[in-house]
Amino acid sequence: MKIINVTGARPNMMKVAPLMEAMKKHRELKPVLIHTGQHYDEKMSKVFFDDLSMPEPDIYLGVGSGSHAEQTAKVMIEFEKILTSERPDMVVVVGDINSTMACAITAVKLHIPVAHVEAGLRSFDRTMPEEINRIVTDSVSDYLFTTSEDANENLKREGIPDEKIYFAGNVMIDTLLRHREKAQKSDIIKRLGLKERGYAVLTLHRPSNVDGKENFKRILDAILQIQKRIKIVFPIHPRTLKMIKGHGLFDFAEELKNLAVVEPLGYLEFLKLMTDAKFVLTDSGGIQEETTILNIPCLTLRENTERPVTVTEGTTAVRQEEFLSYGTAMQQRGL
Ligand code: UD1
């Protein structure tokens, strides 16, 4: 049975790695790894293959950046050619990025069964591009592997029959637990001159936070206040870097003496950075789950989350407005 596994962007890598490894243990399976190239920088892609000991992709589509329509279309056009020549028995997609949805639609139209790993997550916010990707991918998939009970409920509510839903657990967390010890050996804490629990970590990349100048300014205003009390390490996503420069805010960020803006980090380095942090500020979905397992407090800079268990059972608080008003409130008090 030939199975095509799709990866495309940074948050896909840690989900695909354990799947490829598990499939390789079964002689009757022939796993093929395809990288769409949605993320292509060394630091957004290659380093993850090295850190996670993932095999080189069998096929690289090299689609790169573009508008949502362009990126989705490019993946579909290239992936269709691969499916026609490779004729797999199944396609496995993970997560909620544009490549996930594009490959699922392409496969199902060629009558190739699709499995979606991390199905059923819903933020109920259709302004989020990932929410559209989740809804579309789940609606065309044949096998839906879920990570939480709420995901099962969401799928059932959308009319997906029980027999398509497999409550399988969280492969991203499998990867974390597997690499936890190895990550301890990373020298990132020393390299950045940090002390255990003496710093916070910040990640930001969602269009809702970084694309609009006003919102981004409010976030930086709050960060300005927080970094007066604790050092903040900010591994900056390429789209955030582009936006911060475009908004003319980069010089301001550089002036914040206790905010360390660094390049995107590898998987093991970032895992170590989270493990030793006092708290994490983020708008990422995956980091909410990772901090929950690591038992590190996480403030999610969004108005909603598709991962409610990280709030009810984990360490996450989703408080966008409170966070944004923090800077202003502090300033009003002359702090
Ligand atoms: C994508 C996913 C998002 C995921 C995130 C993690 C979608 C809709 N979004 O968002 O779910 O949480 O990845 O990183 O699929 N860029 C580079 N180098 C790269 C990759 C991107 O410079 O290696 C820049 C490009 O200028 C691009 C921008 O970042 O325009 C955005 O990249 P894109 O892949 O469109 O989406 P992300 O915002 O990274």
mmCIF file of C-alpha atoms in Angstrom, residues 6-334:
data_model
loop_
_atom_site.group_PDB
_atom_site.id
_atom_site.type_symbol
_atom_site.label_atom_id
_atom_site.label_comp_id
_atom_site.label_asym_id
_atom_site.label_seq_id
_atom_site.Cartn_x
_atom_site.Cartn_y
_atom_site.Cartn_z
ATOM 1 C CA VAL A 6 2.239 15.607 2.904
ATOM 2 C CA THR A 7 4.246 18.258 4.705
ATOM 3 C CA GLY A 8 4.380 21.909 3.722
ATOM 4 C CA ALA A 9 5.187 24.273 6.545
ATOM 5 C CA ARG A 10 6.959 24.365 9.885
ATOM 6 C CA PRO A 11 4.073 23.132 12.071
ATOM 7 C CA ASN A 12 3.587 20.097 9.829
ATOM 8 C CA MET A 13 7.051 18.644 10.330
ATOM 9 C CA MET A 14 6.660 17.435 13.916
ATOM 10 C CA LYS A 15 3.332 15.818 13.021
ATOM 11 C CA VAL A 16 4.573 13.968 9.929
ATOM 12 C CA ALA A 17 7.843 12.722 11.489
ATOM 13 C CA PRO A 18 6.256 10.117 13.819
ATOM 14 C CA LEU A 19 3.808 9.005 11.123
ATOM 15 C CA MET A 20 6.606 8.293 8.637
ATOM 16 C CA GLU A 21 8.526 6.441 11.299
ATOM 17 C CA ALA A 22 5.537 4.308 12.301
ATOM 18 C CA MET A 23 4.714 3.490 8.672
ATOM 19 C CA LYS A 24 8.268 2.396 7.967
ATOM 20 C CA LYS A 25 7.902 -0.349 10.569
ATOM 21 C CA HIS A 26 5.232 -2.066 8.471
ATOM 22 C CA ARG A 27 6.613 -3.902 5.482
ATOM 23 C CA GLU A 28 3.285 -3.885 3.670
ATOM 24 C CA LEU A 29 3.301 -0.059 3.639
ATOM 25 C CA LYS A 30 5.306 2.114 1.284
ATOM 26 C CA PRO A 31 5.353 5.646 2.726
ATOM 27 C CA VAL A 32 6.304 8.478 0.368
ATOM 28 C CA LEU A 33 7.125 11.939 1.744
ATOM 29 C CA ILE A 34 6.118 15.025 -0.223
ATOM 30 C CA HIS A 35 7.119 18.563 0.792
ATOM 31 C CA THR A 36 5.040 21.216 -0.943
ATOM 32 C CA GLY A 37 7.615 23.912 -0.166
ATOM 33 C CA GLN A 38 5.083 26.339 1.370
ATOM 34 C CA HIS A 39 7.877 27.057 3.859
ATOM 35 C CA TYR A 40 11.263 26.998 2.195
ATOM 36 C CA ASP A 41 13.780 28.965 4.289
ATOM 37 C CA GLU A 42 16.550 26.921 5.882
ATOM 38 C CA LYS A 43 15.294 28.021 9.300
ATOM 39 C CA MET A 44 11.614 27.371 8.602
ATOM 40 C CA SER A 45 12.069 23.986 6.961
ATOM 41 C CA LYS A 46 15.433 22.209 6.622
ATOM 42 C CA VAL A 47 16.441 22.502 10.273
ATOM 43 C CA PHE A 48 13.321 20.548 11.230
ATOM 44 C CA PHE A 49 14.264 17.625 9.003
ATOM 45 C CA ASP A 50 17.648 17.512 10.733
ATOM 46 C CA ASP A 51 16.317 17.949 14.284
ATOM 47 C CA LEU A 52 13.590 15.357 13.857
ATOM 48 C CA SER A 53 15.829 12.920 11.913
ATOM 49 C CA MET A 54 13.295 12.952 9.117
ATOM 50 C CA PRO A 55 14.229 11.438 5.757
ATOM 51 C CA GLU A 56 14.726 13.906 2.885
ATOM 52 C CA PRO A 57 11.417 14.398 1.049
ATOM 53 C CA ASP A 58 10.996 11.974 -1.862
ATOM 54 C CA ILE A 59 9.370 14.769 -3.858
ATOM 55 C CA TYR A 60 9.654 18.532 -3.403
ATOM 56 C CA LEU A 61 7.035 20.723 -5.076
ATOM 57 C CA GLY A 62 8.708 24.079 -4.391
ATOM 58 C CA VAL A 63 5.524 26.164 -4.460
ATOM 59 C CA GLY A 64 6.797 28.941 -2.152
ATOM 60 C CA SER A 65 4.863 32.006 -1.059
ATOM 61 C CA GLY A 66 1.934 33.790 -2.651
ATOM 62 C CA SER A 67 -1.590 34.915 -1.880
ATOM 63 C CA HIS A 68 -3.840 32.227 -0.426
ATOM 64 C CA ALA A 69 -5.411 31.524 -3.809
ATOM 65 C CA GLU A 70 -2.043 31.449 -5.571
ATOM 66 C CA GLN A 71 -0.435 29.190 -2.984
ATOM 67 C CA THR A 72 -3.417 26.806 -2.850
ATOM 68 C CA ALA A 73 -3.659 26.689 -6.643
ATOM 69 C CA LYS A 74 0.063 26.067 -7.118
ATOM 70 C CA VAL A 75 -0.004 23.170 -4.647
ATOM 71 C CA MET A 76 -3.057 21.653 -6.367
ATOM 72 C CA ILE A 77 -1.554 21.879 -9.849
ATOM 73 C CA GLU A 78 1.764 20.310 -8.801
ATOM 74 C CA PHE A 79 0.237 17.719 -6.481
ATOM 75 C CA GLU A 80 -2.204 16.515 -9.151
ATOM 76 C CA LYS A 81 0.735 15.667 -11.432
ATOM 77 C CA ILE A 82 2.358 13.659 -8.634
ATOM 78 C CA LEU A 83 -0.829 11.774 -7.839
ATOM 79 C CA THR A 84 -1.319 10.918 -11.490
ATOM 80 C CA SER A 85 2.170 9.483 -11.842
ATOM 81 C CA GLU A 86 2.544 7.911 -8.372
ATOM 82 C CA ARG A 87 -1.001 6.516 -8.033
ATOM 83 C CA PRO A 88 -0.927 6.153 -4.240
ATOM 84 C CA ASP A 89 -3.521 4.147 -2.310
ATOM 85 C CA MET A 90 -3.944 6.912 0.238
ATOM 86 C CA VAL A 91 -2.919 10.493 0.985
ATOM 87 C CA VAL A 92 -2.242 11.595 4.580
ATOM 88 C CA VAL A 93 -2.479 15.307 5.393
ATOM 89 C CA VAL A 94 -1.867 16.934 8.786
ATOM 90 C CA GLY A 95 -2.871 20.181 10.487
ATOM 91 C CA ASP A 96 -4.586 23.142 8.884
ATOM 92 C CA ILE A 97 -2.275 24.990 6.518
ATOM 93 C CA ASN A 98 -3.010 25.853 2.879
ATOM 94 C CA SER A 99 -1.066 22.788 1.686
ATOM 95 C CA THR A 100 -3.258 20.523 3.861
ATOM 96 C CA MET A 101 -6.471 21.682 2.214
ATOM 97 C CA ALA A 102 -4.999 21.869 -1.298
ATOM 98 C CA CYS A 103 -3.688 18.283 -1.227
ATOM 99 C CA ALA A 104 -6.874 16.890 0.331
ATOM 100 C CA ILE A 105 -9.091 18.400 -2.375
ATOM 101 C CA THR A 106 -6.762 17.277 -5.169
ATOM 102 C CA ALA A 107 -6.648 13.683 -3.916
ATOM 103 C CA VAL A 108 -10.348 13.275 -3.301
ATOM 104 C CA LYS A 109 -11.138 14.483 -6.830
ATOM 105 C CA LEU A 110 -8.941 11.704 -8.175
ATOM 106 C CA HIS A 111 -10.854 9.255 -5.920
ATOM 107 C CA ILE A 112 -7.839 8.647 -3.716
ATOM 108 C CA PRO A 113 -8.800 8.166 -0.027
ATOM 109 C CA VAL A 114 -7.635 10.959 2.285
ATOM 110 C CA ALA A 115 -6.695 10.695 5.950
ATOM 111 C CA HIS A 116 -6.595 13.914 8.009
ATOM 112 C CA VAL A 117 -4.478 13.856 11.151
ATOM 113 C CA GLU A 118 -5.543 16.501 13.703
ATOM 114 C CA ALA A 119 -9.101 16.631 12.394
ATOM 115 C CA GLY A 120 -12.078 18.337 14.004
ATOM 116 C CA LEU A 121 -10.398 21.349 15.623
ATOM 117 C CA ARG A 122 -12.568 24.473 15.358
ATOM 118 C CA SER A 123 -12.023 28.036 16.501
ATOM 119 C CA PHE A 124 -15.467 28.999 15.111
ATOM 120 C CA ASP A 125 -13.763 32.044 13.641
ATOM 121 C CA ARG A 126 -14.083 32.035 9.880
ATOM 122 C CA THR A 127 -11.824 35.044 9.478
ATOM 123 C CA MET A 128 -8.913 32.724 10.298
ATOM 124 C CA PRO A 129 -7.540 31.154 7.092
ATOM 125 C CA GLU A 130 -6.762 27.951 8.989
ATOM 126 C CA GLU A 131 -10.417 27.571 10.049
ATOM 127 C CA ILE A 132 -11.498 27.418 6.399
ATOM 128 C CA ASN A 133 -8.713 24.912 5.714
ATOM 129 C CA ARG A 134 -9.898 22.731 8.632
ATOM 130 C CA ILE A 135 -13.563 22.747 7.600
ATOM 131 C CA VAL A 136 -12.849 21.983 3.944
ATOM 132 C CA THR A 137 -10.241 19.303 4.677
ATOM 133 C CA ASP A 138 -12.481 17.484 7.174
ATOM 134 C CA SER A 139 -15.465 17.577 4.841
ATOM 135 C CA VAL A 140 -13.600 15.730 2.047
ATOM 136 C CA SER A 141 -11.516 13.325 4.175
ATOM 137 C CA ASP A 142 -12.323 9.633 4.543
ATOM 138 C CA TYR A 143 -10.425 8.974 7.778
ATOM 139 C CA LEU A 144 -10.440 11.640 10.476
ATOM 140 C CA PHE A 145 -7.881 11.224 13.247
ATOM 141 C CA THR A 146 -8.655 13.434 16.236
ATOM 142 C CA THR A 147 -6.622 14.678 19.192
ATOM 143 C CA SER A 148 -9.384 15.618 21.668
ATOM 144 C CA GLU A 149 -13.003 14.858 22.595
ATOM 145 C CA ASP A 150 -14.166 18.319 21.518
ATOM 146 C CA ALA A 151 -12.864 17.575 18.021
ATOM 147 C CA ASN A 152 -14.982 14.391 17.909
ATOM 148 C CA GLU A 153 -18.032 16.431 18.916
ATOM 149 C CA ASN A 154 -17.345 19.115 16.296
ATOM 150 C CA LEU A 155 -17.150 16.520 13.537
ATOM 151 C CA LYS A 156 -20.333 14.760 14.635
ATOM 152 C CA ARG A 157 -22.144 18.102 14.738
ATOM 153 C CA GLU A 158 -21.091 18.658 11.126
ATOM 154 C CA GLY A 159 -22.682 15.342 10.167
ATOM 155 C CA ILE A 160 -19.555 13.208 9.845
ATOM 156 C CA PRO A 161 -20.447 9.601 10.656
ATOM 157 C CA ASP A 162 -18.857 7.917 13.696
ATOM 158 C CA GLU A 163 -17.156 5.253 11.620
ATOM 159 C CA LYS A 164 -14.943 7.853 9.921
ATOM 160 C CA ILE A 165 -13.686 9.288 13.224
ATOM 161 C CA TYR A 166 -10.659 7.804 15.025
ATOM 162 C CA PHE A 167 -9.769 9.326 18.406
ATOM 163 C CA ALA A 168 -6.044 8.730 18.067
ATOM 164 C CA GLY A 169 -4.226 11.228 20.315
ATOM 165 C CA ASN A 170 -1.714 13.904 19.530
ATOM 166 C CA VAL A 171 1.242 13.070 17.276
ATOM 167 C CA MET A 172 2.817 16.485 17.834
ATOM 168 C CA ILE A 173 2.996 15.726 21.548
ATOM 169 C CA ASP A 174 4.444 12.272 20.785
ATOM 170 C CA THR A 175 7.248 14.114 18.996
ATOM 171 C CA LEU A 176 7.725 16.498 21.917
ATOM 172 C CA LEU A 177 7.978 13.714 24.495
ATOM 173 C CA ARG A 178 10.358 11.833 22.275
ATOM 174 C CA HIS A 179 12.731 14.797 21.836
ATOM 175 C CA ARG A 180 12.461 16.288 25.288
ATOM 176 C CA GLU A 181 15.654 14.750 26.610
ATOM 177 C CA LYS A 182 17.635 15.546 23.481
ATOM 178 C CA ALA A 183 16.455 19.166 23.659
ATOM 179 C CA GLN A 184 17.903 19.471 27.161
ATOM 180 C CA LYS A 185 21.351 19.287 25.557
ATOM 181 C CA SER A 186 20.765 22.411 23.461
ATOM 182 C CA ASP A 187 23.008 25.328 24.431
ATOM 183 C CA ILE A 188 20.411 27.958 23.486
ATOM 184 C CA ILE A 189 19.952 29.211 27.068
ATOM 185 C CA LYS A 190 23.667 29.829 27.451
ATOM 186 C CA ARG A 191 24.039 31.280 23.947
ATOM 187 C CA LEU A 192 21.336 33.873 24.581
ATOM 188 C CA GLY A 193 22.669 34.627 28.066
ATOM 189 C CA LEU A 194 19.448 33.535 29.800
ATOM 190 C CA LYS A 195 18.659 32.071 33.209
ATOM 191 C CA GLU A 196 16.122 29.318 33.874
ATOM 192 C CA ARG A 197 12.691 30.954 34.617
ATOM 193 C CA GLY A 198 14.307 34.360 34.194
ATOM 194 C CA TYR A 199 12.759 35.155 30.808
ATOM 195 C CA ALA A 200 9.581 34.875 28.729
ATOM 196 C CA VAL A 201 9.185 33.671 25.129
ATOM 197 C CA LEU A 202 7.121 35.485 22.479
ATOM 198 C CA THR A 203 5.956 34.241 19.075
ATOM 199 C CA LEU A 204 3.645 36.131 16.721
ATOM 200 C CA HIS A 205 2.659 35.540 13.123
ATOM 201 C CA ARG A 206 -1.132 35.502 12.712
ATOM 202 C CA PRO A 207 -2.444 37.932 10.107
ATOM 203 C CA SER A 208 -4.963 39.233 12.692
ATOM 204 C CA ASN A 209 -2.074 40.330 14.937
ATOM 205 C CA VAL A 210 0.658 41.424 12.578
ATOM 206 C CA ASP A 211 -0.890 42.498 9.270
ATOM 207 C CA GLY A 212 -2.636 45.610 10.614
ATOM 208 C CA LYS A 213 -0.356 48.360 11.867
ATOM 209 C CA GLU A 214 -2.691 49.570 14.646
ATOM 210 C CA ASN A 215 -3.077 46.143 16.218
ATOM 211 C CA PHE A 216 0.625 45.402 15.932
ATOM 212 C CA LYS A 217 1.389 48.727 17.622
ATOM 213 C CA ARG A 218 -0.918 47.857 20.527
ATOM 214 C CA ILE A 219 0.832 44.520 20.925
ATOM 215 C CA LEU A 220 4.248 46.182 20.938
ATOM 216 C CA ASP A 221 2.940 48.669 23.468
ATOM 217 C CA ALA A 222 2.042 45.820 25.831
ATOM 218 C CA ILE A 223 5.374 44.097 25.128
ATOM 219 C CA LEU A 224 7.148 47.369 25.937
ATOM 220 C CA GLN A 225 5.653 47.271 29.427
ATOM 221 C CA ILE A 226 6.244 43.575 30.043
ATOM 222 C CA GLN A 227 9.899 43.680 28.978
ATOM 223 C CA LYS A 228 10.524 46.284 31.682
ATOM 224 C CA ARG A 229 9.913 43.491 34.178
ATOM 225 C CA ILE A 230 11.288 40.413 32.452
ATOM 226 C CA LYS A 231 13.500 39.664 29.486
ATOM 227 C CA ILE A 232 11.507 38.497 26.442
ATOM 228 C CA VAL A 233 12.984 36.304 23.705
ATOM 229 C CA PHE A 234 11.228 36.755 20.352
ATOM 230 C CA PRO A 235 12.147 34.286 17.581
ATOM 231 C CA ILE A 236 10.651 36.199 14.703
ATOM 232 C CA HIS A 237 8.621 34.520 11.945
ATOM 233 C CA PRO A 238 9.512 35.734 8.394
ATOM 234 C CA ARG A 239 6.026 37.155 7.779
ATOM 235 C CA THR A 240 6.227 39.081 11.073
ATOM 236 C CA LEU A 241 9.634 40.462 10.161
ATOM 237 C CA LYS A 242 8.288 41.568 6.804
ATOM 238 C CA MET A 243 5.255 43.220 8.411
ATOM 239 C CA ILE A 244 7.162 44.918 11.226
ATOM 240 C CA LYS A 245 9.527 46.437 8.664
ATOM 241 C CA GLY A 246 6.632 47.381 6.369
ATOM 242 C CA HIS A 247 4.814 49.114 9.240
ATOM 243 C CA GLY A 248 8.011 51.028 10.092
ATOM 244 C CA LEU A 249 8.013 49.503 13.601
ATOM 245 C CA PHE A 250 11.271 47.529 13.531
ATOM 246 C CA ASP A 251 13.428 50.325 14.933
ATOM 247 C CA PHE A 252 10.979 50.746 17.794
ATOM 248 C CA ALA A 253 11.158 47.007 18.596
ATOM 249 C CA GLU A 254 14.950 47.179 18.510
ATOM 250 C CA GLU A 255 14.874 49.979 21.081
ATOM 251 C CA LEU A 256 13.199 47.698 23.633
ATOM 252 C CA LYS A 257 16.320 46.785 25.545
ATOM 253 C CA ASN A 258 14.930 43.690 27.207
ATOM 254 C CA LEU A 259 13.332 42.263 24.060
ATOM 255 C CA ALA A 260 15.719 39.925 22.257
ATOM 256 C CA VAL A 261 14.626 39.583 18.621
ATOM 257 C CA VAL A 262 16.252 36.428 17.213
ATOM 258 C CA GLU A 263 15.915 34.395 14.015
ATOM 259 C CA PRO A 264 13.424 31.487 13.904
ATOM 260 C CA LEU A 265 14.852 28.639 15.996
ATOM 261 C CA GLY A 266 15.155 24.941 15.270
ATOM 262 C CA TYR A 267 12.831 22.415 16.909
ATOM 263 C CA LEU A 268 15.181 21.296 19.689
ATOM 264 C CA GLU A 269 16.341 24.828 20.519
ATOM 265 C CA PHE A 270 12.794 26.123 20.720
ATOM 266 C CA LEU A 271 11.702 23.176 22.855
ATOM 267 C CA LYS A 272 14.486 23.919 25.311
ATOM 268 C CA LEU A 273 13.611 27.633 25.271
ATOM 269 C CA MET A 274 9.972 26.873 26.183
ATOM 270 C CA THR A 275 10.963 24.313 28.817
ATOM 271 C CA ASP A 276 13.039 26.798 30.836
ATOM 272 C CA ALA A 277 10.810 29.878 30.330
ATOM 273 C CA LYS A 278 8.778 31.558 33.063
ATOM 274 C CA PHE A 279 5.859 31.970 30.651
ATOM 275 C CA VAL A 280 5.079 32.065 26.939
ATOM 276 C CA LEU A 281 3.166 34.676 24.926
ATOM 277 C CA THR A 282 1.982 33.356 21.568
ATOM 278 C CA ASP A 283 -0.631 33.323 18.823
ATOM 279 C CA SER A 284 0.341 29.842 17.620
ATOM 280 C CA GLY A 285 -1.984 26.869 17.985
ATOM 281 C CA GLY A 286 0.658 24.198 18.484
ATOM 282 C CA ILE A 287 2.513 26.118 21.193
ATOM 283 C CA GLN A 288 -0.648 26.140 23.321
ATOM 284 C CA GLU A 289 -0.514 22.343 23.333
ATOM 285 C CA GLU A 290 3.229 22.141 23.856
ATOM 286 C CA THR A 291 3.226 24.516 26.871
ATOM 287 C CA THR A 292 0.342 22.522 28.339
ATOM 288 C CA ILE A 293 2.413 19.338 28.305
ATOM 289 C CA LEU A 294 5.488 21.201 29.576
ATOM 290 C CA ASN A 295 3.364 22.832 32.298
ATOM 291 C CA ILE A 296 4.535 26.335 31.369
ATOM 292 C CA PRO A 297 1.947 29.157 31.621
ATOM 293 C CA CYS A 298 0.897 30.372 28.167
ATOM 294 C CA LEU A 299 -0.968 33.559 27.321
ATOM 295 C CA THR A 300 -2.541 33.213 23.898
ATOM 296 C CA LEU A 301 -2.757 36.484 22.006
ATOM 297 C CA ARG A 302 -5.989 35.658 20.226
ATOM 298 C CA GLU A 303 -9.685 36.063 20.804
ATOM 299 C CA ASN A 304 -10.397 32.360 20.454
ATOM 300 C CA THR A 305 -8.720 28.983 20.211
ATOM 301 C CA GLU A 306 -9.420 25.802 18.272
ATOM 302 C CA ARG A 307 -7.740 23.932 21.140
ATOM 303 C CA PRO A 308 -10.070 24.493 24.138
ATOM 304 C CA VAL A 309 -8.573 21.599 26.150
ATOM 305 C CA THR A 310 -5.415 23.661 26.567
ATOM 306 C CA VAL A 311 -7.572 26.133 28.520
ATOM 307 C CA THR A 312 -9.826 23.709 30.447
ATOM 308 C CA GLU A 313 -7.116 21.168 31.243
ATOM 309 C CA GLY A 314 -3.891 22.913 30.371
ATOM 310 C CA THR A 315 -1.875 26.033 31.048
ATOM 311 C CA THR A 316 -3.340 28.346 28.408
ATOM 312 C CA ALA A 317 -5.303 31.548 28.911
ATOM 313 C CA VAL A 318 -6.826 33.167 25.807
ATOM 314 C CA ARG A 319 -7.041 36.858 26.646
ATOM 315 C CA GLN A 320 -6.339 39.093 23.680
ATOM 316 C CA GLU A 321 -8.160 42.179 24.948
ATOM 317 C CA GLU A 322 -6.720 42.032 28.453
ATOM 318 C CA PHE A 323 -3.259 41.691 27.003
ATOM 319 C CA LEU A 324 -3.714 44.591 24.618
ATOM 320 C CA SER A 325 -5.105 46.867 27.307
ATOM 321 C CA TYR A 326 -2.188 45.946 29.567
ATOM 322 C CA GLY A 327 0.190 48.375 27.944
ATOM 323 C CA THR A 328 -2.303 51.222 27.974
ATOM 324 C CA ALA A 329 -3.367 50.548 31.557
ATOM 325 C CA MET A 330 0.234 50.513 32.692
ATOM 326 C CA GLN A 331 0.937 53.729 30.827
ATOM 327 C CA GLN A 332 -2.097 55.404 32.362
ATOM 328 C CA ARG A 333 -0.644 54.625 35.767
ATOM 329 C CA GLY A 334 2.567 56.226 34.662
#
